[in-house]
PDB file of C-alpha atoms in Angstrom:
ATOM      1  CA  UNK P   1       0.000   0.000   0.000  1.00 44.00           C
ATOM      2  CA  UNK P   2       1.133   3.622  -0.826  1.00 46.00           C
ATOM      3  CA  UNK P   3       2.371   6.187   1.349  1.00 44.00           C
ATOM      4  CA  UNK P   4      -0.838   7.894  -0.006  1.00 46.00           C
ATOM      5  CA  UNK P   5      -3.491   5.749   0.401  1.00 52.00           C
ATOM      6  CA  UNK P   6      -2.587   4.807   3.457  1.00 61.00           C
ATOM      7  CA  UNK P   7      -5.282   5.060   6.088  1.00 64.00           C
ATOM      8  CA  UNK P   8      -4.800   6.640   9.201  1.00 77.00           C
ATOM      9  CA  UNK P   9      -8.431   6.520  10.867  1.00 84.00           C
ATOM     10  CA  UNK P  10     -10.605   3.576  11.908  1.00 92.00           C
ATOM     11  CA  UNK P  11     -14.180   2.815  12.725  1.00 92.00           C
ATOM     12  CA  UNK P  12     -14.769   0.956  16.401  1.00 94.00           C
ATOM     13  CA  UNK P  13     -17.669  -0.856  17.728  1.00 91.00           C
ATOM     14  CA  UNK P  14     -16.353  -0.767  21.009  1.00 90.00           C
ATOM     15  CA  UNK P  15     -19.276  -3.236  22.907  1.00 86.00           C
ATOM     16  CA  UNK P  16     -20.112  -4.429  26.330  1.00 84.00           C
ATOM     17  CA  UNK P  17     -19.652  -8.173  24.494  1.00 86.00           C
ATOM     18  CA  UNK P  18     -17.665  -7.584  21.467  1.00 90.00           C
ATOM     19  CA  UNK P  19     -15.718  -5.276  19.462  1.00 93.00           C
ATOM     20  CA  UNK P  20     -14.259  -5.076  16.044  1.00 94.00           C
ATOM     21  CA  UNK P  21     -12.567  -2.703  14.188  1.00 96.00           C
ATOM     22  CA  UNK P  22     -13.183  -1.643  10.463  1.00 93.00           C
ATOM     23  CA  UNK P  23     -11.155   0.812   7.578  1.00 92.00           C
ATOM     24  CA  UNK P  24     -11.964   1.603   4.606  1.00 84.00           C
ATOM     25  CA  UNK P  25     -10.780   2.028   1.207  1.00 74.00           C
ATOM     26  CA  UNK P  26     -12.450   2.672  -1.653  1.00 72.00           C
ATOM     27  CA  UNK P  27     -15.855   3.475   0.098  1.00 71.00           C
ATOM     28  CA  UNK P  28     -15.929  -0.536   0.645  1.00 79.00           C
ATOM     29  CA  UNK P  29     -15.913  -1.321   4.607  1.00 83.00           C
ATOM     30  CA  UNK P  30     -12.909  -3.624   5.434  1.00 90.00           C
ATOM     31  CA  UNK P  31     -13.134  -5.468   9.058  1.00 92.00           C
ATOM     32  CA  UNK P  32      -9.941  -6.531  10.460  1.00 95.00           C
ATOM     33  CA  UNK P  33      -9.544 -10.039  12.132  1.00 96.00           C
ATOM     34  CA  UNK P  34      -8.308  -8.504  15.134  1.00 96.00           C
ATOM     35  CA  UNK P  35      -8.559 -11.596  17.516  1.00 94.00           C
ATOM     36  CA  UNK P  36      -7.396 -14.318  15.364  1.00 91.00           C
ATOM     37  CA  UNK P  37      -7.241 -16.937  18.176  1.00 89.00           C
ATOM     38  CA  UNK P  38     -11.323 -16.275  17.815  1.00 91.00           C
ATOM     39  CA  UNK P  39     -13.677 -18.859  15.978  1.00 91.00           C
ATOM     40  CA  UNK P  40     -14.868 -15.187  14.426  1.00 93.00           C
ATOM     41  CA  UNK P  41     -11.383 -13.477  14.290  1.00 95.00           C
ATOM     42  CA  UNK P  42     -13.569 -10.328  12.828  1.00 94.00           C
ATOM     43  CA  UNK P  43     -14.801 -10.321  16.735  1.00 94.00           C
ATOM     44  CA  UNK P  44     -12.983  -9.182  19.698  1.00 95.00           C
ATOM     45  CA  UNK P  45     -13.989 -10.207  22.674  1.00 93.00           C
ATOM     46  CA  UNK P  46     -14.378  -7.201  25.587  1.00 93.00           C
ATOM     47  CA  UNK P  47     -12.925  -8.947  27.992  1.00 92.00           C
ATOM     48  CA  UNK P  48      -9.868  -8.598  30.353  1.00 94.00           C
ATOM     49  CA  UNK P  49      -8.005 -10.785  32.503  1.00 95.00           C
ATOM     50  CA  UNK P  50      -5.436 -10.175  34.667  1.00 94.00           C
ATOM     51  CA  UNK P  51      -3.021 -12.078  36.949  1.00 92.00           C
ATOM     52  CA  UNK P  52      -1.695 -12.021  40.720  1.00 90.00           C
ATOM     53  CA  UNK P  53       1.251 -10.348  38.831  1.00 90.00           C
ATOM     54  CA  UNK P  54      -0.919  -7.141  37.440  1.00 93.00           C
ATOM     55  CA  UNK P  55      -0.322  -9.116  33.967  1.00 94.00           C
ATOM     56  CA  UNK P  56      -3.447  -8.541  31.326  1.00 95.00           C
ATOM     57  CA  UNK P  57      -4.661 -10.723  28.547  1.00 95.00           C
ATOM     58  CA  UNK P  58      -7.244  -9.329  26.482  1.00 95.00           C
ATOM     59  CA  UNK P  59     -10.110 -11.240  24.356  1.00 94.00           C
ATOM     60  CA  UNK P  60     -10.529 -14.332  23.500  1.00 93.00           C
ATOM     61  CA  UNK P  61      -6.730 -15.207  25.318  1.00 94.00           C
ATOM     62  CA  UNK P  62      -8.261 -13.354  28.700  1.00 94.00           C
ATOM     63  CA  UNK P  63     -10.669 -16.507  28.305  1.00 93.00           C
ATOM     64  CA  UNK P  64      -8.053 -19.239  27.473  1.00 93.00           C
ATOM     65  CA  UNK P  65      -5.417 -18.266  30.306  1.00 93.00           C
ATOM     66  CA  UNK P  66      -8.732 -17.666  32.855  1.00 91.00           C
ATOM     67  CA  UNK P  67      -9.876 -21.641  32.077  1.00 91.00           C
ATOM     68  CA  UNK P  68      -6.563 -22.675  32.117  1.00 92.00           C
ATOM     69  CA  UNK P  69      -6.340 -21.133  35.898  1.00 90.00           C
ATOM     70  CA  UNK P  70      -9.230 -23.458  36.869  1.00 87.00           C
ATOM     71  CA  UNK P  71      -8.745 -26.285  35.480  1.00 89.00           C
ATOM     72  CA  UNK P  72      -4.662 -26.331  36.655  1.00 91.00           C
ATOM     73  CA  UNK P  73      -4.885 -23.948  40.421  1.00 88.00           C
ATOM     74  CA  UNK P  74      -6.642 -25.085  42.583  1.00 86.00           C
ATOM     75  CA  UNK P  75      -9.078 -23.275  45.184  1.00 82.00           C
ATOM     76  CA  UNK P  76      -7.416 -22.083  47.973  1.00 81.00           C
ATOM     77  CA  UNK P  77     -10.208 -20.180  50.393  1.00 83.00           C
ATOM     78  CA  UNK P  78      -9.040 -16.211  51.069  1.00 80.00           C
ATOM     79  CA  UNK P  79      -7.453 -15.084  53.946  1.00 81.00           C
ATOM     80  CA  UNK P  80      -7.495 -11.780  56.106  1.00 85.00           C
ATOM     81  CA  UNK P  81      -4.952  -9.576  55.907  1.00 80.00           C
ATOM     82  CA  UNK P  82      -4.456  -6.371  57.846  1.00 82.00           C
ATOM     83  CA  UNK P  83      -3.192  -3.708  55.925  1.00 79.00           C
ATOM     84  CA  UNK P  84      -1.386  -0.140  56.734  1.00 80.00           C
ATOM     85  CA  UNK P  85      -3.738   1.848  55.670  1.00 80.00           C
ATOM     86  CA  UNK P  86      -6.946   3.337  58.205  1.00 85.00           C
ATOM     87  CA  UNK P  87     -10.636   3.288  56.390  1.00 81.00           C
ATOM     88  CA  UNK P  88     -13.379   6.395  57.086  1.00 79.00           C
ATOM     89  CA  UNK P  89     -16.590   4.763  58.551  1.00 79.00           C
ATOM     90  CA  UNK P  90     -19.207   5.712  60.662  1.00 75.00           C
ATOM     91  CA  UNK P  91     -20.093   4.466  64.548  1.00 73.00           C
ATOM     92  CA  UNK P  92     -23.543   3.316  65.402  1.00 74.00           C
ATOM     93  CA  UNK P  93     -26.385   6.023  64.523  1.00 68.00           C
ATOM     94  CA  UNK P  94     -28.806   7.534  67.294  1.00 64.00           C
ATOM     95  CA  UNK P  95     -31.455   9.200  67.901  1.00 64.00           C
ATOM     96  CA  UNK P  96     -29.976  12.452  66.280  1.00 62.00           C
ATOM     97  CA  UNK P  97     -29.169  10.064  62.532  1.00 64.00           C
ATOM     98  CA  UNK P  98     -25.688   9.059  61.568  1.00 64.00           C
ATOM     99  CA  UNK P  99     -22.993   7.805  64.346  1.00 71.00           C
ATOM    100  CA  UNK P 100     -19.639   9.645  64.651  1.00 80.00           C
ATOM    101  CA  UNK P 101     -16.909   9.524  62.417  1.00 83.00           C
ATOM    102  CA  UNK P 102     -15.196   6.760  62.937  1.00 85.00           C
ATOM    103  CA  UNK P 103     -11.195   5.461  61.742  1.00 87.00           C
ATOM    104  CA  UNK P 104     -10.495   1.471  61.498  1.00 84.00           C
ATOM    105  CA  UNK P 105      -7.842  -0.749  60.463  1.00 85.00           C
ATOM    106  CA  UNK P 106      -8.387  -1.864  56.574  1.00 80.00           C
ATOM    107  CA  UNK P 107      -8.876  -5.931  56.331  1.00 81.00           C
ATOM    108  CA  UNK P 108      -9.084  -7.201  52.892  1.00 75.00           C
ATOM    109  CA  UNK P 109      -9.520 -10.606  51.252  1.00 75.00           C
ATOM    110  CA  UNK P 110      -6.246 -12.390  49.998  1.00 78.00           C
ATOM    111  CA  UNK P 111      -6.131 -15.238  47.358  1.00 79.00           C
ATOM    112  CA  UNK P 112      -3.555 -17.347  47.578  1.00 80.00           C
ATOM    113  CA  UNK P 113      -4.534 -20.041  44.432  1.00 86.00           C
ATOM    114  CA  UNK P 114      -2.576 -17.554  41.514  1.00 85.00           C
ATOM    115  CA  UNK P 115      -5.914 -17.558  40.122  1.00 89.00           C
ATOM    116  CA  UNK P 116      -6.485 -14.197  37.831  1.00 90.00           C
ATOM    117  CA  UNK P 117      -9.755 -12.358  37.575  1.00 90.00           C
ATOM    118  CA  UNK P 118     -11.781 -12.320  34.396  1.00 91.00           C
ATOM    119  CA  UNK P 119     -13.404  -8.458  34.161  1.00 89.00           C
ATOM    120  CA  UNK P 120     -16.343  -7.997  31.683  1.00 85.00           C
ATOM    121  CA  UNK P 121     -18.713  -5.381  30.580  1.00 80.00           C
ATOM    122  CA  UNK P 122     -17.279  -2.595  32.073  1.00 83.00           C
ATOM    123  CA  UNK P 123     -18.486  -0.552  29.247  1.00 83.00           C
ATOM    124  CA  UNK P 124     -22.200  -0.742  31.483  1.00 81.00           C
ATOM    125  CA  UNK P 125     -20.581   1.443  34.004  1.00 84.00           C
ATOM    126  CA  UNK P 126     -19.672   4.463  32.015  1.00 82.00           C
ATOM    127  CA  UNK P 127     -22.346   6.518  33.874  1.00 84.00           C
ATOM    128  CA  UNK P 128     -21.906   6.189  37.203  1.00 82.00           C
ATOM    129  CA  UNK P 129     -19.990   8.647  38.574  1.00 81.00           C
ATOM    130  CA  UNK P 130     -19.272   6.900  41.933  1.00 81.00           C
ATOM    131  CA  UNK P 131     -18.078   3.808  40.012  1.00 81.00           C
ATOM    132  CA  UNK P 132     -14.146   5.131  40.053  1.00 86.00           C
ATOM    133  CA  UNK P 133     -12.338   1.571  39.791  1.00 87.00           C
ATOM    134  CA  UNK P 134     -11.586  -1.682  41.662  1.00 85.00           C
ATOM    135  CA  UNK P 135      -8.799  -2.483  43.096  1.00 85.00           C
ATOM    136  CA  UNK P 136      -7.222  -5.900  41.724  1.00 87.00           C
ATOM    137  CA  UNK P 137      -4.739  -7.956  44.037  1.00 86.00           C
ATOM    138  CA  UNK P 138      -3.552  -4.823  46.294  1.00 82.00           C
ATOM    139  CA  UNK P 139      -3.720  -2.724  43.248  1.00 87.00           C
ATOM    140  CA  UNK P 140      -6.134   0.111  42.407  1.00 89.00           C
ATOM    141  CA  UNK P 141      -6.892   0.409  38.602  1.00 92.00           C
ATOM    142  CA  UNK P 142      -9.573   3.176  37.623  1.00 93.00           C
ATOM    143  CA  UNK P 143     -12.548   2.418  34.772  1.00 92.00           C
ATOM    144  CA  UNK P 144     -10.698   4.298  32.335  1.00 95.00           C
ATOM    145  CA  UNK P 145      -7.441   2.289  33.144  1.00 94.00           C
ATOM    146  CA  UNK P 146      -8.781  -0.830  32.292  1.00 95.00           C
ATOM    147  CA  UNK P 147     -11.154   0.550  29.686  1.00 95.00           C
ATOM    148  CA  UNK P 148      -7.791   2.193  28.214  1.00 96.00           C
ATOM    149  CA  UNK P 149      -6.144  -1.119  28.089  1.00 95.00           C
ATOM    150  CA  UNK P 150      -8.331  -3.213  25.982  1.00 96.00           C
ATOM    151  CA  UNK P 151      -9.118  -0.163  23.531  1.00 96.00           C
ATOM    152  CA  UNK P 152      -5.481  -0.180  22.866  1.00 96.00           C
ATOM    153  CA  UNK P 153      -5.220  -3.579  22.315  1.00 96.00           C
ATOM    154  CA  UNK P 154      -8.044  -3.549  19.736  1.00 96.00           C
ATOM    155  CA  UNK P 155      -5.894  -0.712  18.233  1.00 96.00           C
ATOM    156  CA  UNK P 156      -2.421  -2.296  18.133  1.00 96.00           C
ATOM    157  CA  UNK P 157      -3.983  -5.804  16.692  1.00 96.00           C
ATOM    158  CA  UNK P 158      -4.780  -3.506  13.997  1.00 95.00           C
ATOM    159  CA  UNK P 159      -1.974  -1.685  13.666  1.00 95.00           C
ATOM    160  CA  UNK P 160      -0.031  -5.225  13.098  1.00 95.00           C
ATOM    161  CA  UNK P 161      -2.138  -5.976  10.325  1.00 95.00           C
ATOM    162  CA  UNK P 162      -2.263  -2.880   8.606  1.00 92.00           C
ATOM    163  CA  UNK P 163       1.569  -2.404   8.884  1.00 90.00           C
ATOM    164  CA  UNK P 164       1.381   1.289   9.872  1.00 90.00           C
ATOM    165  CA  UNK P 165      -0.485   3.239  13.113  1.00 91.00           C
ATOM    166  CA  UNK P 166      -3.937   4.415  13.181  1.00 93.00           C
ATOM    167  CA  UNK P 167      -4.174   8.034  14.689  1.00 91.00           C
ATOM    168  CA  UNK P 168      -7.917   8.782  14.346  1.00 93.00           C
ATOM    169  CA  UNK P 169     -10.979   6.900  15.086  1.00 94.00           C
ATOM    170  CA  UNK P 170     -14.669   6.639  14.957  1.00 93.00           C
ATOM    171  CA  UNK P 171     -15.956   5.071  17.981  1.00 93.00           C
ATOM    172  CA  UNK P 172     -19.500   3.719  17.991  1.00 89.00           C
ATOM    173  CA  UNK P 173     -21.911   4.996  20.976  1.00 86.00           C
ATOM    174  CA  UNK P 174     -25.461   3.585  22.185  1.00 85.00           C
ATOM    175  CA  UNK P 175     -28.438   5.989  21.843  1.00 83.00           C
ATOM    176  CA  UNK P 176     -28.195   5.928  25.448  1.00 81.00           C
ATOM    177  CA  UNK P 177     -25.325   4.144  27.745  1.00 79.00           C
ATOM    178  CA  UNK P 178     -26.685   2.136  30.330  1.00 75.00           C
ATOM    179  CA  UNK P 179     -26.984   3.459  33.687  1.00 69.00           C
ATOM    180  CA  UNK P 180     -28.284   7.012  34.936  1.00 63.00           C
ATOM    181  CA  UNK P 181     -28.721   8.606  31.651  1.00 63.00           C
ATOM    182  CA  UNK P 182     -25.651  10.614  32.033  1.00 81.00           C
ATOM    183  CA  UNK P 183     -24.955  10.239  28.980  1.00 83.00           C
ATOM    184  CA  UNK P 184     -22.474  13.066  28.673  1.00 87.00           C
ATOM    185  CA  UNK P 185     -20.295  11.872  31.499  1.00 88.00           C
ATOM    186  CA  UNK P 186     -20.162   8.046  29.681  1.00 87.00           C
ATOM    187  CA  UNK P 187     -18.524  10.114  26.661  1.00 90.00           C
ATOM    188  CA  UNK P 188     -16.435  12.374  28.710  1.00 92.00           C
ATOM    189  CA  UNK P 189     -14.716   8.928  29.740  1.00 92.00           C
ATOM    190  CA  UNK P 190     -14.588   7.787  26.342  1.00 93.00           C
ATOM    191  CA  UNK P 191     -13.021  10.342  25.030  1.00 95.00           C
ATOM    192  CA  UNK P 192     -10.570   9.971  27.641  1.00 95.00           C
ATOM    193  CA  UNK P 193      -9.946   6.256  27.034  1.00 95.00           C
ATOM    194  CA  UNK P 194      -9.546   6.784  23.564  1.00 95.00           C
ATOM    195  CA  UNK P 195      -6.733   9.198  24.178  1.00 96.00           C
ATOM    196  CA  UNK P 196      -5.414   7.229  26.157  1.00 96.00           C
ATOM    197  CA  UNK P 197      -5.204   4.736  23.861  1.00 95.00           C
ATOM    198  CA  UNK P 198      -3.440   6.421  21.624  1.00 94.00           C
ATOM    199  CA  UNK P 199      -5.875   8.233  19.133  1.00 94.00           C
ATOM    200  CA  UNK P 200      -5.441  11.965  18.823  1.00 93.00           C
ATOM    201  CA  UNK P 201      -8.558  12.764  17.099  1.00 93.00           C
ATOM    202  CA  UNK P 202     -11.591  10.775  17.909  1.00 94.00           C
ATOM    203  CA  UNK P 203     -15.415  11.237  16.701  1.00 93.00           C
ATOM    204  CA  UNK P 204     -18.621   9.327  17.921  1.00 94.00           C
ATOM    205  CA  UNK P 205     -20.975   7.827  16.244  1.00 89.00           C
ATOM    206  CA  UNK P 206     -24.797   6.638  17.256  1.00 87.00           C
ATOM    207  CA  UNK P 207     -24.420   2.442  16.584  1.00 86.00           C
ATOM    208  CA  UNK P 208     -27.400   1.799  14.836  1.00 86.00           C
ATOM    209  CA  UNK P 209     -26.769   4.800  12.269  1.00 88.00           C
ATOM    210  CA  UNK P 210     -23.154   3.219  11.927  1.00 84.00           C
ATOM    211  CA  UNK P 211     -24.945  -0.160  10.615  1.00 84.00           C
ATOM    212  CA  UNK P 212     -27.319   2.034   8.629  1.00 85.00           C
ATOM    213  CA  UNK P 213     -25.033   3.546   6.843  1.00 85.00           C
ATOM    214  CA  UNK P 214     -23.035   0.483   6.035  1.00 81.00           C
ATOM    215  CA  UNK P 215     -26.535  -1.450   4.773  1.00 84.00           C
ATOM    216  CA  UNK P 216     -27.125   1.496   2.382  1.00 82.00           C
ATOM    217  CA  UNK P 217     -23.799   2.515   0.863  1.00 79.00           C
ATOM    218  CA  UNK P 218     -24.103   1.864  -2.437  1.00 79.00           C
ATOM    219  CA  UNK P 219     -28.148   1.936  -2.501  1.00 82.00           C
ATOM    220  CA  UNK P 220     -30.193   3.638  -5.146  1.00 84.00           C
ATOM    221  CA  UNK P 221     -33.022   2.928  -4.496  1.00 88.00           C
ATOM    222  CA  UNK P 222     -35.738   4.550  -2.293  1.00 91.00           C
ATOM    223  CA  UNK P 223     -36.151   2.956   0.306  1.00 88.00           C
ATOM    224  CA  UNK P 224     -37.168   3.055   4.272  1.00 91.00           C
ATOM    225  CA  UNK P 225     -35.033   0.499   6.837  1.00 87.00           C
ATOM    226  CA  UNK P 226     -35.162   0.060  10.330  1.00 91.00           C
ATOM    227  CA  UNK P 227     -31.431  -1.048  12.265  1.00 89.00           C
ATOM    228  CA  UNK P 228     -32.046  -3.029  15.326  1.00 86.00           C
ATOM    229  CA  UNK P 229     -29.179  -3.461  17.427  1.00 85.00           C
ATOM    230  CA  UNK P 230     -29.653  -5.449  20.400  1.00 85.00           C
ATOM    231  CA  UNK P 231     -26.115  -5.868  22.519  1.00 79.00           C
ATOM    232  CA  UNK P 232     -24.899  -6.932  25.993  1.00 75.00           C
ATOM    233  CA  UNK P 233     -25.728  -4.007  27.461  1.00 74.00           C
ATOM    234  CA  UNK P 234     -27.975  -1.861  24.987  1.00 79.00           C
ATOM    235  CA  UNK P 235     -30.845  -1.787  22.331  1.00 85.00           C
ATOM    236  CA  UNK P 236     -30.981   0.738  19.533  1.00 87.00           C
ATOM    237  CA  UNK P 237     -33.024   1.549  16.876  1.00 89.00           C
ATOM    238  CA  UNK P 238     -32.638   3.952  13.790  1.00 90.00           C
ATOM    239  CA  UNK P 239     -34.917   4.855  11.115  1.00 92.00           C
ATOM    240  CA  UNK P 240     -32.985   6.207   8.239  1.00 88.00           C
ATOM    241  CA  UNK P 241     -34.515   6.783   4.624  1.00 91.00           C
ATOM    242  CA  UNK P 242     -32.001   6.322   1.337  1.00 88.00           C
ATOM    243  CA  UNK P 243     -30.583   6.888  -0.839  1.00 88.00           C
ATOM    244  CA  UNK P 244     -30.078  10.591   1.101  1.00 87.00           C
ATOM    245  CA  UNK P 245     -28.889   8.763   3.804  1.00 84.00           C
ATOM    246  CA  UNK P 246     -31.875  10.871   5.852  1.00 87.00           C
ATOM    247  CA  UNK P 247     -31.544   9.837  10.025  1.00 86.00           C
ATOM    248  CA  UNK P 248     -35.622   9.865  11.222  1.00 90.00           C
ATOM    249  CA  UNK P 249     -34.711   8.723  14.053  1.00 88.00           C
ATOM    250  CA  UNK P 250     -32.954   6.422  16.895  1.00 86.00           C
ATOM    251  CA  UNK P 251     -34.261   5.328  20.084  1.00 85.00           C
ATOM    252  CA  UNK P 252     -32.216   3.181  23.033  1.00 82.00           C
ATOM    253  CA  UNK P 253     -32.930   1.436  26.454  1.00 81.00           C
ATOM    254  CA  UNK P 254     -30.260   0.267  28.701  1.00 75.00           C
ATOM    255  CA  UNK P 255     -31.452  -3.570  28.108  1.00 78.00           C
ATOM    256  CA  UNK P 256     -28.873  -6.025  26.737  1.00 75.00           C
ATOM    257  CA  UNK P 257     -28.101  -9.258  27.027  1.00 74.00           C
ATOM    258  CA  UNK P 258     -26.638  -8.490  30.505  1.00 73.00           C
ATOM    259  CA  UNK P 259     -30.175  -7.621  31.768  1.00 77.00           C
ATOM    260  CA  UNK P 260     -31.375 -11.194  30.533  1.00 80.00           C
ATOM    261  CA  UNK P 261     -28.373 -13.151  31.929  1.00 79.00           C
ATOM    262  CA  UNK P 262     -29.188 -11.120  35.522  1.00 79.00           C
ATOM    263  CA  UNK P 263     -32.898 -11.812  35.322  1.00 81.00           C
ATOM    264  CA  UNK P 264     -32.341 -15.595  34.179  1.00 83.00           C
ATOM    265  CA  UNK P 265     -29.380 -16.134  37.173  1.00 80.00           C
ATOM    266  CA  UNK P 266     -31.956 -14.064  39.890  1.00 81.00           C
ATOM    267  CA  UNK P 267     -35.081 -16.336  38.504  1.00 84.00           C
ATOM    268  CA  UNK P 268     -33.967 -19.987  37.717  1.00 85.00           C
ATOM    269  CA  UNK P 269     -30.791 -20.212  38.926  1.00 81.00           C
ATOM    270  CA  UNK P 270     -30.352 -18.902  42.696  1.00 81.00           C
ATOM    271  CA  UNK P 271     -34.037 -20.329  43.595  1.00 85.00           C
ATOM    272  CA  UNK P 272     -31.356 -23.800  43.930  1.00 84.00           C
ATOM    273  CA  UNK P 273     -28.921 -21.729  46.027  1.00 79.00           C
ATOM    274  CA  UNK P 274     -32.053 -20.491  48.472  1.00 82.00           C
ATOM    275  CA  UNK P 275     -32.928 -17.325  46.912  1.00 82.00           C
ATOM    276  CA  UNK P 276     -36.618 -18.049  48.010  1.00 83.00           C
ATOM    277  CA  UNK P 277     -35.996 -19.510  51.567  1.00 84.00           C
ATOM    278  CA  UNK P 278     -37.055 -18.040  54.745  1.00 85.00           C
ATOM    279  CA  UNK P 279     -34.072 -18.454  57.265  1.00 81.00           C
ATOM    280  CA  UNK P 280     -35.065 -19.283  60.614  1.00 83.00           C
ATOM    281  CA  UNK P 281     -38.647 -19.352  59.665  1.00 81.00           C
ATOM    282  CA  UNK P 282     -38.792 -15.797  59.674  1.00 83.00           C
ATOM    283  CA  UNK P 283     -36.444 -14.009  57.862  1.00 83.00           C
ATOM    284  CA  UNK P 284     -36.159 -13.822  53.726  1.00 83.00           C
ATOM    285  CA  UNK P 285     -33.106 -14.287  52.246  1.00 81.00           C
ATOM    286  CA  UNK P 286     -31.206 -11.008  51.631  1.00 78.00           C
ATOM    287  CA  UNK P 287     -31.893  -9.639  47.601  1.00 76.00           C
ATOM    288  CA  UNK P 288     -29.014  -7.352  47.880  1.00 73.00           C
ATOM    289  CA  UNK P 289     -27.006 -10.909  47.344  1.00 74.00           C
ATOM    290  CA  UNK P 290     -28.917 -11.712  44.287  1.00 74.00           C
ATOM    291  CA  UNK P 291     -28.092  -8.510  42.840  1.00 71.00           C
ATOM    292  CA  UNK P 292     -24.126  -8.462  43.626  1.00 70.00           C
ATOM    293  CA  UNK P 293     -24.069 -11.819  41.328  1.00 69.00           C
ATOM    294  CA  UNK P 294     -26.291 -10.828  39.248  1.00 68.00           C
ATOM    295  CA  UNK P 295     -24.209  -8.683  36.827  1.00 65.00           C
ATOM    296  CA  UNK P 296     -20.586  -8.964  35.385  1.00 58.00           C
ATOM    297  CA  UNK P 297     -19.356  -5.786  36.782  1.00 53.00           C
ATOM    298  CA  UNK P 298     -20.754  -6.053  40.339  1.00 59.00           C
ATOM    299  CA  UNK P 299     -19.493  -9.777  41.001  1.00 59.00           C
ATOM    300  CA  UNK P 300     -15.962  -9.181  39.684  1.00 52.00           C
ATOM    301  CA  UNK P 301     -15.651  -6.556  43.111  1.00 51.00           C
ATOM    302  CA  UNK P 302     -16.859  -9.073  45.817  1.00 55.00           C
TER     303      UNK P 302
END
């Protein structure tokens, strides 16, 4: 390829499931195999695993080295360590509300098996604002850390196939991120994350118009289409009329795949670990447990 033609930008679908990556030359769409260990090597999986050692595996490897742990380490249950550090609380409340501030020694959980942890759909937490990071074997890593890490994997499994660096990108956005609505502070962190990974200039674009676009490219045609895009964490719609390539309209919930892997786990699943029992013949068994397993994001931090 000439110095000339050479692209420099990229399209992302950056997903709470999957990603993939696209250029284009020639207005004809080309997606990269950026995870060729993949049965679809055009699909990246968003996933992220990383060992005892702070070491991270990305996509469909994150999986392989994550099996690998349990089928070869075996379980070893945590242990209590005390650490250096004192932790803000508050002392029992009275009649006048909230107890006195309160300073106590930090205990935290310690696996010993050399087991890693397998993080997914972090891409669900964009919005909250009080969701700042987790901290991973003694190690604090914000959102847009980890987030920053698996974008610029995507973007260097690209680079290797193209033979030269990609400076400017497209990333694909939901209608509306899951969460609070807030949407704006989803693609303040985006932005950041894609920076961080390396892109200088970066655009966003609404998924379902992305997939709109690419169905109507070369259409003459009038004609009318509706894009349904149903993901792990988000469904969009867009109405767009062609050949003028005309946006009508797009529409999104927060409700994904995610939400029906929750509600299937809270309904026919954890009925066999006691979700319905009454203990002691009197007192139902705690939901806030059902929903701390209940979603990717949330069970990765207990």
């Amino acid at each position: 390829m000439s110095a000339k033609s050479k692209i420099l930008h990229c399209g992302i679908d950056f997903g709470t499931t999957n990603s993939s990556l696209a250029v284009s030359t020639d207005r004809t769409p080309n997606v990269l195999p950026i995870d060729r260990n993949n049965s679809n090597p055009s699909a990246f999986k968003s996933l992220l695993y990383v060992n005892p050692s702070h070491q991270f595996s990305f996509g469909s490897e994150a999986i392989s080295k994550y099996l690998y742990d349990l089928e070869t380490l075996p379980s070893v249950p945590p242990r209590l360590e005390i650490t250096d550090r004192m932790i803000k609380t508050f002392g029992p409340s009275g009649h006048g509300g909230a107890g006195p501030v309160i300073w106590i020694p930090e205990i935290v959980e310690v696996d010993d098996s050399g087991r890693g942890r397998l993080i997914q759909s972090l891409k669900s937490v964009l919005t909250s604002e009080t969701f700042l990071g987790t901290t991973i074997f003694n190690q604090f890593f914000s959102l847009e850390d980890l987030l920053s890490q698996l974008l610029a994997q995507i973007k260097s499994n690209a680079e290797n196939i193209l033979e030269y660096s990609l400076n400017s990108v497209v990333l694909g956005r939901p209608v509306r991120y899951v969460g609070t609505g807030r949407d704006q502070v989803a693609l303040s962190r985006m932005k950041t994350i894609g920076h961080n990974a390396g892109f200088r200039h970066i655009e966003f674009e609404y998924e379902p118009v992305g997939a709109a676009l690419n169905y109507g490219l070369n259409l003459k045609q009038d004609q009318t289409i509706l894009v349904y895009d149903f993901g792990g964490g988000t469904l969009d719609v867009c109405i767009m009329k062609f050949p003028e390539s005309r946006v009508i309209s797009v529409a999104g919930r927060g409700i994904g795949g995610d939400l029906i892997n929750s509600r299937l786990l809270a309904t026919k699943i954890a009925p066999h670990f006691g979700s319905q029992s009454i203990i002691n013949g009197r007192v139902t068994f705690p939901k806030h447990f059902i929903t701390e397993i209940s979603t990717w994001y949330r069970s990765t931090l207990l």
